[in-house]
Amino acid sequence: MTTRAKLTVYSALATALASLCLLPLLTTKGWITHAYLVVTVVAAAGAGLRRTPFYRWTVPLGQLLVLTVLLLVGFASSTALWGGVLPGTQSAHTLAQVLGQGLDDIREYSIPAPPNPGLRLILVASVGLIAIAVDTVAVTYRRSALAGLPLLALYSVGNGLAGDGGSWAWFGLAAAGYLVLLFAEGQDRVSRWGRIFRGTSRQGEGSGALSQGGRRIGVLALAVAILVPAFLPRWEGGLIHTGPSGGTAAGGAGGGITTLDPLVTLEAALATPSNVELLTYRMDSSLADTAYLRTGSLDEFDGTAWKLSNPGVTELKTTFAPPEGLASTNVPSESGDFQASDKLESGWLPLPYPAAGVSVPNPGDWRVDTLTGTVLPDRDKAIKGLRYQATALDIRPTAAELRSVGPVPPKISDHYTQLPKDLPASVREKAQEVTRNASTAYDRALALQDWFTSSEFTYSTKIKAGTGSTAIETFLRDRKGFCVHFASTMAAMSRTLGIPARVAVGFTPGDAKGNDRYSVNGLMYHAWPELYFQGFGWLRFEPTPTRGVQPRYTAPVAAPATAPTQQPTAAAQSTAPVAAPSSSSDCDPKLRRMGECGNDGKAAAGAHQDSWLLSWQVLTTLAAVLALLALLFTPMIWRERLRRRRLGTGGRRRPGEDGPAGPTDAQVLAAWDELIDSAWDLGIPPVDSQTPRAAARRIAEAAELDEASAAAAGRVALATERVLYARSAEVSEPLAADVRTARDGLRAGVGRVGRTKAALLPPSAATLWWRFSDAVVAARLATRGLASRAAAPSRRVLGRLRRRGGGDRTPS
């Protein structure tokens, strides 16, 4: 491999290693494969352009063009031609839109953010630009030391944004890639001065000692850079300050609160579902198997997304103020004990709603939002492994009570019925159409819930996440989506009808584990709408089909015959669940309420999890990896088979062959070819103008062979000269052993790295390419020869016709 090829590979490797520090920025890591593909293609494009006669400054321009095409194909394929392969006329506009969405997502989300296309585009494009910068500096202009600047910029930005998600390992990998790049260029510079300046391990002085000292200094500097920061004071600041906008921070008495929006966690968890246990709890309520655990409530809808408005947070106290809108003070409460696992690192505190109080070990690490009752952490990973106790009110209204509620206070109505100006008119029209036969706010809410849970809608996690106006309009048109779409759409439609609404996120009821213990895993992330009814406050509805549990007050009942009471009912209601329970005694109570106790229910519960084995992206990537491995291992496999064929007979005649017992001429020449190729693989290329003895002497001197190895190489060379030049070649001794002895001497002088390189990428495998080229040329010549022979009879026939037409003028 030439020095320029080495620098190309090492510069791409350095960029790939440095880009690993960006992994904590998104909740998923699949984008790194796309980034590595971009780095590989950009490096290959640079290698090809440098072999052309164009100026050097045109190489990065060509790489930028290749990067642009890759981004157009990867992120604007919907407007591309030929099945998404060739960018179309609208591809640039589509790519600009995706980039704009990514810039908006940067302002909206905190780290780790969901893998939206815009954010993935920004990350992949950034890695591609760094790859071009490193390749240009290190390979095109041969200034590898300066390549550390773009690598440092990439690491600094990625590690600074990752915060606690960063690791010293990212720095170690990035530094290792940079040092390898420097070593490759330094090795090339030293080699230009000749072998005398390189020194040998025997001398222990000169440049050899200097080289070893340089390596020691580099390793020591790397170790100091990794270990020293661990003992320095922690700096809590960051490169970018995330303010209250976007729901990623909340200001209050306790200062800034930076945490992941629960909607972001929800969308990421639904994109990559996992049954890892996140939380366990015990509750003393008879309805513990249907209790939702609410992490937060999003009260503001700006047309782009549902979010938590600027909250007014206060210090977390043992007891909470009465929930908004609850008229009765005589409501029973239920308590529970909760244990978060180490897997639940980010998010807001899961609590049953409405919470009456909470007890945590470190109250100073938490704040409570007085508007929505959301408990927010004051530092990252405050919930990891947390054990806490919570008390919640047990509100159980009846349908009759909800039909006769009083008017909504203006303070509630003004805030929770606001809608963006760009909300499509079709949303309001559809809400009015669905609820045209309903006379009360409760009946309208019930009509919306029944419509969403009907057969007109399909639950699917393949739909792009989103809660904005465009996503709602698309959801109403296609009738496909998951809980985020159902919850946000029902909340928006409720607001168009004058019903105060917001979107709550959290977990569906946990699985019963016995002894009143329940387990919550990653498959239970969920979103649902909360609607306001005066006298009862915020009540949960469940519009997502086949998911969650519908509340009892939404079960179908007849209209009341007498006027209902205006006070909340504390006693348990006799209304049956929506779904008929299974007769199986070992069926989970939550599943029994959902009507999913049979095998069909289990199948439906897992139907939304698509097998990654059917993904064409995975199959294509796997095929590409296998093809690359086959391409890399082809030289090694071919070289090993060739060596065995040359030396497999031991250098003697095969049984049944005539002549002396010694090797044949062909076997002698095969042994000589193996010796020359072995030396070539280990760093001594052949010189065709030399005689065999001169070549053997040059190999022995260059490799500093010991006496036995040099003698073995000389015997092979002498036998070859006899075959080539003597009238009758008489070689009685086998040569395979001599070739192996000489080869062992060559291998002993290059070290482990040289032997590994000779085995994996033998330079003598170039003869395989020569053979392929010769075969192509021979095929061309054979094709031309066939065409000439096919045309020859036609020419002979035409000649005869001409002669016949001219008459035979020879005298008789």
mmCIF file of N, CA and C in Angstrom, residues 528-632:
data_model
loop_
_atom_site.group_PDB
_atom_site.id
_atom_site.type_symbol
_atom_site.label_atom_id
_atom_site.label_comp_id
_atom_site.label_asym_id
_atom_site.label_seq_id
_atom_site.Cartn_x
_atom_site.Cartn_y
_atom_site.Cartn_z
ATOM 1 N N TRP A 528 -51.756 10.252 26.458
ATOM 2 C CA TRP A 528 -53.220 10.284 26.458
ATOM 3 C C TRP A 528 -53.687 11.718 26.701
ATOM 4 N N PRO A 529 -54.914 12.052 26.311
ATOM 5 C CA PRO A 529 -55.422 13.408 26.552
ATOM 6 C C PRO A 529 -56.064 13.518 27.933
ATOM 7 N N GLU A 530 -55.942 14.695 28.505
ATOM 8 C CA GLU A 530 -56.645 15.031 29.747
ATOM 9 C C GLU A 530 -57.614 16.174 29.447
ATOM 10 N N LEU A 531 -58.867 15.983 29.829
ATOM 11 C CA LEU A 531 -59.907 16.980 29.583
ATOM 12 C C LEU A 531 -60.417 17.510 30.913
ATOM 13 N N TYR A 532 -60.778 18.785 30.933
ATOM 14 C CA TYR A 532 -61.176 19.445 32.176
ATOM 15 C C TYR A 532 -62.697 19.458 32.325
ATOM 16 N N PHE A 533 -63.158 19.062 33.522
ATOM 17 C CA PHE A 533 -64.580 19.120 33.882
ATOM 18 C C PHE A 533 -64.682 19.761 35.259
ATOM 19 N N GLN A 534 -65.440 20.854 35.331
ATOM 20 C CA GLN A 534 -65.551 21.623 36.552
ATOM 21 C C GLN A 534 -66.121 20.752 37.674
ATOM 22 N N GLY A 535 -65.457 20.808 38.819
ATOM 23 C CA GLY A 535 -65.848 20.002 39.972
ATOM 24 C C GLY A 535 -65.024 18.738 40.104
ATOM 25 N N PHE A 536 -64.432 18.279 39.010
ATOM 26 C CA PHE A 536 -63.612 17.068 39.051
ATOM 27 C C PHE A 536 -62.178 17.307 38.576
ATOM 28 N N GLY A 537 -61.965 18.425 37.914
ATOM 29 C CA GLY A 537 -60.614 18.730 37.450
ATOM 30 C C GLY A 537 -60.285 18.000 36.152
ATOM 31 N N TRP A 538 -59.045 17.617 36.040
ATOM 32 C CA TRP A 538 -58.543 16.996 34.820
ATOM 33 C C TRP A 538 -58.751 15.483 34.870
ATOM 34 N N LEU A 539 -59.412 14.960 33.841
ATOM 35 C CA LEU A 539 -59.736 13.536 33.772
ATOM 36 C C LEU A 539 -59.106 12.925 32.530
ATOM 37 N N ARG A 540 -58.699 11.696 32.686
ATOM 38 C CA ARG A 540 -58.032 10.968 31.606
ATOM 39 C C ARG A 540 -59.046 10.354 30.646
ATOM 40 N N PHE A 541 -58.736 10.396 29.341
ATOM 41 C CA PHE A 541 -59.478 9.667 28.314
ATOM 42 C C PHE A 541 -58.475 8.800 27.547
ATOM 43 N N GLU A 542 -58.990 7.763 26.911
ATOM 44 C CA GLU A 542 -58.118 6.812 26.220
ATOM 45 C C GLU A 542 -58.590 6.593 24.781
ATOM 46 N N PRO A 543 -58.057 7.378 23.816
ATOM 47 C CA PRO A 543 -58.482 7.228 22.417
ATOM 48 C C PRO A 543 -57.647 6.235 21.605
ATOM 49 N N THR A 544 -56.543 5.737 22.158
ATOM 50 C CA THR A 544 -55.657 4.853 21.387
ATOM 51 C C THR A 544 -56.201 3.436 21.385
ATOM 52 N N PRO A 545 -56.519 2.884 20.230
ATOM 53 C CA PRO A 545 -57.066 1.514 20.193
ATOM 54 C C PRO A 545 -56.007 0.476 20.551
ATOM 55 N N THR A 546 -56.457 -0.590 21.233
ATOM 56 C CA THR A 546 -55.638 -1.740 21.654
ATOM 57 C C THR A 546 -54.537 -1.361 22.621
ATOM 58 N N ARG A 547 -54.568 -0.172 23.183
ATOM 59 C CA ARG A 547 -53.533 0.234 24.126
ATOM 60 C C ARG A 547 -54.199 0.838 25.353
ATOM 61 N N GLY A 548 -53.585 0.602 26.510
ATOM 62 C CA GLY A 548 -54.074 1.195 27.732
ATOM 63 C C GLY A 548 -55.395 0.618 28.199
ATOM 64 N N VAL A 549 -56.013 1.303 29.149
ATOM 65 C CA VAL A 549 -57.289 0.895 29.760
ATOM 66 C C VAL A 549 -58.212 2.103 29.766
ATOM 67 N N GLN A 550 -59.411 1.943 29.243
ATOM 68 C CA GLN A 550 -60.366 3.047 29.263
ATOM 69 C C GLN A 550 -60.900 3.254 30.678
ATOM 70 N N PRO A 551 -61.039 4.510 31.101
ATOM 71 C CA PRO A 551 -61.540 4.771 32.461
ATOM 72 C C PRO A 551 -62.994 4.331 32.608
ATOM 73 N N ARG A 552 -63.389 4.069 33.822
ATOM 74 C CA ARG A 552 -64.735 3.551 34.081
ATOM 75 C C ARG A 552 -65.820 4.562 33.711
ATOM 76 N N TYR A 553 -65.528 5.846 33.886
ATOM 77 C CA TYR A 553 -66.574 6.841 33.634
ATOM 78 C C TYR A 553 -66.848 7.041 32.148
ATOM 79 N N THR A 554 -66.093 6.356 31.277
ATOM 80 C CA THR A 554 -66.381 6.436 29.844
ATOM 81 C C THR A 554 -67.109 5.199 29.337
ATOM 82 N N ALA A 555 -67.477 4.276 30.242
ATOM 83 C CA ALA A 555 -68.209 3.090 29.816
ATOM 84 C C ALA A 555 -69.615 3.485 29.386
ATOM 85 N N PRO A 556 -70.211 2.806 28.378
ATOM 86 C CA PRO A 556 -71.549 3.164 27.885
ATOM 87 C C PRO A 556 -72.624 2.891 28.938
ATOM 88 N N VAL A 557 -73.347 3.946 29.346
ATOM 89 C CA VAL A 557 -74.465 3.834 30.306
ATOM 90 C C VAL A 557 -75.618 4.663 29.772
ATOM 91 N N ALA A 558 -76.780 4.368 30.263
ATOM 92 C CA ALA A 558 -77.970 5.120 29.855
ATOM 93 C C ALA A 558 -77.985 6.493 30.497
ATOM 94 N N ALA A 559 -78.702 7.400 29.883
ATOM 95 C CA ALA A 559 -78.819 8.753 30.443
ATOM 96 C C ALA A 559 -79.521 8.699 31.772
ATOM 97 N N PRO A 560 -79.129 9.519 32.733
ATOM 98 C CA PRO A 560 -79.725 9.457 34.069
ATOM 99 C C PRO A 560 -81.194 9.867 34.054
ATOM 100 N N ALA A 561 -82.008 9.208 34.931
ATOM 101 C CA ALA A 561 -83.443 9.510 35.037
ATOM 102 C C ALA A 561 -83.684 10.647 36.002
ATOM 103 N N THR A 562 -82.802 10.849 36.941
ATOM 104 C CA THR A 562 -82.943 11.930 37.914
ATOM 105 C C THR A 562 -81.729 12.836 37.833
ATOM 106 N N ALA A 563 -81.880 13.994 38.418
ATOM 107 C CA ALA A 563 -80.781 14.961 38.382
ATOM 108 C C ALA A 563 -79.606 14.460 39.186
ATOM 109 N N PRO A 564 -78.405 14.485 38.665
ATOM 110 C CA PRO A 564 -77.231 13.982 39.384
ATOM 111 C C PRO A 564 -76.746 14.984 40.415
ATOM 112 N N THR A 565 -75.965 14.496 41.341
ATOM 113 C CA THR A 565 -75.353 15.362 42.342
ATOM 114 C C THR A 565 -74.188 16.119 41.736
ATOM 115 N N GLN A 566 -73.867 17.267 42.331
ATOM 116 C CA GLN A 566 -72.782 18.100 41.816
ATOM 117 C C GLN A 566 -71.452 17.788 42.471
ATOM 118 N N GLN A 567 -71.443 16.840 43.436
ATOM 119 C CA GLN A 567 -70.212 16.553 44.150
ATOM 120 C C GLN A 567 -69.570 15.270 43.615
ATOM 121 N N PRO A 568 -68.251 15.153 43.653
ATOM 122 C CA PRO A 568 -67.583 13.945 43.215
ATOM 123 C C PRO A 568 -67.979 12.767 44.074
ATOM 124 N N THR A 569 -68.006 11.629 43.495
ATOM 125 C CA THR A 569 -68.351 10.409 44.194
ATOM 126 C C THR A 569 -67.084 9.716 44.631
ATOM 127 N N ALA A 570 -66.984 9.476 45.936
ATOM 128 C CA ALA A 570 -65.797 8.816 46.456
ATOM 129 C C ALA A 570 -65.925 7.317 46.432
ATOM 130 N N ALA A 571 -67.137 6.809 46.463
ATOM 131 C CA ALA A 571 -67.309 5.368 46.501
ATOM 132 C C ALA A 571 -67.066 4.762 45.149
ATOM 133 N N ALA A 572 -66.730 3.468 45.144
ATOM 134 C CA ALA A 572 -66.490 2.742 43.896
ATOM 135 C C ALA A 572 -67.782 2.569 43.144
ATOM 136 N N GLN A 573 -67.724 2.666 41.837
ATOM 137 C CA GLN A 573 -68.896 2.546 40.988
ATOM 138 C C GLN A 573 -69.094 1.100 40.569
ATOM 139 N N SER A 574 -70.328 0.767 40.229
ATOM 140 C CA SER A 574 -70.664 -0.589 39.821
ATOM 141 C C SER A 574 -70.598 -0.767 38.316
ATOM 142 N N THR A 575 -70.202 0.295 37.606
ATOM 143 C CA THR A 575 -70.145 0.202 36.152
ATOM 144 C C THR A 575 -69.117 -0.841 35.750
ATOM 145 N N ALA A 576 -69.457 -1.689 34.823
ATOM 146 C CA ALA A 576 -68.544 -2.739 34.366
ATOM 147 C C ALA A 576 -67.471 -2.153 33.470
ATOM 148 N N PRO A 577 -66.366 -2.845 33.365
ATOM 149 C CA PRO A 577 -65.325 -2.384 32.444
ATOM 150 C C PRO A 577 -65.804 -2.415 31.005
ATOM 151 N N VAL A 578 -65.071 -1.722 30.159
ATOM 152 C CA VAL A 578 -65.454 -1.640 28.758
ATOM 153 C C VAL A 578 -65.406 -2.999 28.105
ATOM 154 N N ALA A 579 -64.348 -3.771 28.348
ATOM 155 C CA ALA A 579 -64.197 -5.080 27.741
ATOM 156 C C ALA A 579 -64.602 -6.152 28.723
ATOM 157 N N ALA A 580 -65.228 -7.189 28.228
ATOM 158 C CA ALA A 580 -65.641 -8.300 29.069
ATOM 159 C C ALA A 580 -64.432 -9.043 29.563
ATOM 160 N N PRO A 581 -64.368 -9.375 30.867
ATOM 161 C CA PRO A 581 -63.187 -10.048 31.391
ATOM 162 C C PRO A 581 -63.135 -11.504 30.946
ATOM 163 N N SER A 582 -61.952 -12.030 30.948
ATOM 164 C CA SER A 582 -61.753 -13.434 30.600
ATOM 165 C C SER A 582 -62.049 -14.303 31.799
ATOM 166 N N SER A 583 -62.441 -15.496 31.533
ATOM 167 C CA SER A 583 -62.727 -16.435 32.606
ATOM 168 C C SER A 583 -61.485 -17.091 33.149
ATOM 169 N N SER A 584 -60.362 -16.856 32.513
ATOM 170 C CA SER A 584 -59.128 -17.483 32.969
ATOM 171 C C SER A 584 -58.675 -16.862 34.266
ATOM 172 N N SER A 585 -58.390 -17.685 35.258
ATOM 173 C CA SER A 585 -58.004 -17.180 36.563
ATOM 174 C C SER A 585 -56.585 -16.665 36.591
ATOM 175 N N ASP A 586 -55.746 -17.104 35.643
ATOM 176 C CA ASP A 586 -54.357 -16.658 35.653
ATOM 177 C C ASP A 586 -54.109 -15.495 34.711
ATOM 178 N N CYS A 587 -55.172 -14.882 34.252
ATOM 179 C CA CYS A 587 -55.014 -13.722 33.370
ATOM 180 C C CYS A 587 -54.757 -12.478 34.201
ATOM 181 N N ASP A 588 -53.857 -11.630 33.738
ATOM 182 C CA ASP A 588 -53.542 -10.396 34.446
ATOM 183 C C ASP A 588 -54.774 -9.507 34.528
ATOM 184 N N PRO A 589 -55.056 -8.891 35.691
ATOM 185 C CA PRO A 589 -56.253 -8.044 35.816
ATOM 186 C C PRO A 589 -56.284 -6.909 34.810
ATOM 187 N N LYS A 590 -55.111 -6.307 34.524
ATOM 188 C CA LYS A 590 -55.093 -5.212 33.553
ATOM 189 C C LYS A 590 -55.495 -5.697 32.175
ATOM 190 N N LEU A 591 -54.989 -6.868 31.778
ATOM 191 C CA LEU A 591 -55.359 -7.414 30.473
ATOM 192 C C LEU A 591 -56.821 -7.828 30.449
ATOM 193 N N ARG A 592 -57.329 -8.252 31.602
ATOM 194 C CA ARG A 592 -58.730 -8.643 31.654
ATOM 195 C C ARG A 592 -59.615 -7.434 31.389
ATOM 196 N N ARG A 593 -59.243 -6.268 31.907
ATOM 197 C CA ARG A 593 -60.020 -5.055 31.664
ATOM 198 C C ARG A 593 -59.902 -4.608 30.210
ATOM 199 N N MET A 594 -58.780 -4.956 29.566
ATOM 200 C CA MET A 594 -58.577 -4.558 28.187
ATOM 201 C C MET A 594 -59.152 -5.560 27.198
ATOM 202 N N GLY A 595 -59.620 -6.714 27.690
ATOM 203 C CA GLY A 595 -60.141 -7.731 26.797
ATOM 204 C C GLY A 595 -59.065 -8.422 26.001
ATOM 205 N N GLU A 596 -57.867 -8.572 26.562
ATOM 206 C CA GLU A 596 -56.751 -9.174 25.842
ATOM 207 C C GLU A 596 -56.187 -10.353 26.607
ATOM 208 N N CYS A 597 -57.059 -11.218 27.117
ATOM 209 C CA CYS A 597 -56.584 -12.344 27.909
ATOM 210 C C CYS A 597 -56.336 -13.589 27.081
ATOM 211 N N GLY A 598 -56.782 -13.609 25.850
ATOM 212 C CA GLY A 598 -56.562 -14.777 25.019
ATOM 213 C C GLY A 598 -55.289 -14.656 24.229
ATOM 214 N N ASN A 599 -55.043 -15.673 23.390
ATOM 215 C CA ASN A 599 -53.853 -15.653 22.550
ATOM 216 C C ASN A 599 -53.882 -14.504 21.568
ATOM 217 N N ASP A 600 -55.106 -14.151 21.107
ATOM 218 C CA ASP A 600 -55.215 -13.043 20.170
ATOM 219 C C ASP A 600 -54.750 -11.748 20.806
ATOM 220 N N GLY A 601 -55.067 -11.614 22.109
ATOM 221 C CA GLY A 601 -54.628 -10.407 22.791
ATOM 222 C C GLY A 601 -53.132 -10.311 22.864
ATOM 223 N N LYS A 602 -52.480 -11.450 23.122
ATOM 224 C CA LYS A 602 -51.021 -11.422 23.182
ATOM 225 C C LYS A 602 -50.424 -11.081 21.832
ATOM 226 N N ALA A 603 -51.044 -11.623 20.792
ATOM 227 C CA ALA A 603 -50.537 -11.306 19.461
ATOM 228 C C ALA A 603 -50.710 -9.840 19.143
ATOM 229 N N ALA A 604 -51.853 -9.263 19.562
ATOM 230 C CA ALA A 604 -52.086 -7.848 19.294
ATOM 231 C C ALA A 604 -51.135 -6.975 20.082
ATOM 232 N N ALA A 605 -50.792 -7.421 21.302
ATOM 233 C CA ALA A 605 -49.898 -6.614 22.119
ATOM 234 C C ALA A 605 -48.527 -6.490 21.503
ATOM 235 N N GLY A 606 -48.098 -7.501 20.772
ATOM 236 C CA GLY A 606 -46.777 -7.436 20.175
ATOM 237 C C GLY A 606 -46.787 -7.173 18.707
ATOM 238 N N ALA A 607 -47.971 -6.854 18.145
ATOM 239 C CA ALA A 607 -48.047 -6.696 16.703
ATOM 240 C C ALA A 607 -47.326 -5.463 16.217
ATOM 241 N N HIS A 608 -47.195 -4.463 17.103
ATOM 242 C CA HIS A 608 -46.592 -3.218 16.635
ATOM 243 C C HIS A 608 -45.077 -3.289 16.591
ATOM 244 N N GLN A 609 -44.503 -4.387 17.094
ATOM 245 C CA GLN A 609 -43.053 -4.506 17.081
ATOM 246 C C GLN A 609 -42.632 -5.175 15.776
ATOM 247 N N ASP A 610 -42.075 -4.433 14.892
ATOM 248 C CA ASP A 610 -41.671 -4.955 13.602
ATOM 249 C C ASP A 610 -40.298 -5.593 13.710
ATOM 250 N N SER A 611 -40.132 -6.708 13.033
ATOM 251 C CA SER A 611 -38.857 -7.404 13.043
ATOM 252 C C SER A 611 -37.846 -6.645 12.202
ATOM 253 N N TRP A 612 -36.678 -6.397 12.779
ATOM 254 C CA TRP A 612 -35.645 -5.682 12.036
ATOM 255 C C TRP A 612 -35.058 -6.548 10.938
ATOM 256 N N LEU A 613 -35.336 -7.876 10.984
ATOM 257 C CA LEU A 613 -34.786 -8.750 9.956
ATOM 258 C C LEU A 613 -35.357 -8.447 8.577
ATOM 259 N N LEU A 614 -36.554 -7.829 8.536
ATOM 260 C CA LEU A 614 -37.194 -7.543 7.256
ATOM 261 C C LEU A 614 -36.812 -6.175 6.707
ATOM 262 N N SER A 615 -35.975 -5.462 7.419
ATOM 263 C CA SER A 615 -35.603 -4.124 6.982
ATOM 264 C C SER A 615 -34.618 -4.223 5.820
ATOM 265 N N TRP A 616 -34.943 -3.587 4.712
ATOM 266 C CA TRP A 616 -34.046 -3.640 3.554
ATOM 267 C C TRP A 616 -32.759 -2.875 3.829
ATOM 268 N N GLN A 617 -32.836 -1.868 4.720
ATOM 269 C CA GLN A 617 -31.606 -1.158 5.056
ATOM 270 C C GLN A 617 -30.621 -2.089 5.749
ATOM 271 N N VAL A 618 -31.151 -2.938 6.679
ATOM 272 C CA VAL A 618 -30.277 -3.864 7.395
ATOM 273 C C VAL A 618 -29.704 -4.902 6.438
ATOM 274 N N LEU A 619 -30.557 -5.432 5.561
ATOM 275 C CA LEU A 619 -30.082 -6.428 4.608
ATOM 276 C C LEU A 619 -29.042 -5.847 3.658
ATOM 277 N N THR A 620 -29.284 -4.613 3.200
ATOM 278 C CA THR A 620 -28.317 -3.984 2.310
ATOM 279 C C THR A 620 -26.985 -3.742 3.012
ATOM 280 N N THR A 621 -27.057 -3.261 4.260
ATOM 281 C CA THR A 621 -25.823 -3.037 5.018
ATOM 282 C C THR A 621 -25.073 -4.333 5.250
ATOM 283 N N LEU A 622 -25.815 -5.393 5.603
ATOM 284 C CA LEU A 622 -25.176 -6.684 5.829
ATOM 285 C C LEU A 622 -24.523 -7.197 4.551
ATOM 286 N N ALA A 623 -25.218 -7.054 3.414
ATOM 287 C CA ALA A 623 -24.640 -7.499 2.144
ATOM 288 C C ALA A 623 -23.384 -6.705 1.809
ATOM 289 N N ALA A 624 -23.425 -5.397 2.070
ATOM 290 C CA ALA A 624 -22.248 -4.571 1.799
ATOM 291 C C ALA A 624 -21.069 -4.971 2.686
ATOM 292 N N VAL A 625 -21.356 -5.264 3.966
ATOM 293 C CA VAL A 625 -20.283 -5.688 4.879
ATOM 294 C C VAL A 625 -19.682 -7.018 4.428
ATOM 295 N N LEU A 626 -20.548 -7.959 4.043
ATOM 296 C CA LEU A 626 -20.051 -9.259 3.586
ATOM 297 C C LEU A 626 -19.231 -9.107 2.304
ATOM 298 N N ALA A 627 -19.700 -8.251 1.392
ATOM 299 C CA ALA A 627 -18.940 -8.035 0.163
ATOM 300 C C ALA A 627 -17.584 -7.396 0.455
ATOM 301 N N LEU A 628 -17.561 -6.454 1.399
ATOM 302 C CA LEU A 628 -16.299 -5.823 1.757
ATOM 303 C C LEU A 628 -15.332 -6.820 2.391
ATOM 304 N N LEU A 629 -15.863 -7.674 3.282
ATOM 305 C CA LEU A 629 -15.016 -8.688 3.908
ATOM 306 C C LEU A 629 -14.469 -9.660 2.865
ATOM 307 N N ALA A 630 -15.342 -10.067 1.927
ATOM 308 C CA ALA A 630 -14.880 -10.969 0.871
ATOM 309 C C ALA A 630 -13.788 -10.321 0.031
ATOM 310 N N LEU A 631 -13.967 -9.014 -0.245
ATOM 311 C CA LEU A 631 -12.955 -8.305 -1.026
ATOM 312 C C LEU A 631 -11.639 -8.191 -0.267
ATOM 313 N N LEU A 632 -11.725 -7.986 1.056
ATOM 314 C CA LEU A 632 -10.513 -7.853 1.848
ATOM 315 C C LEU A 632 -9.777 -9.175 2.009
#
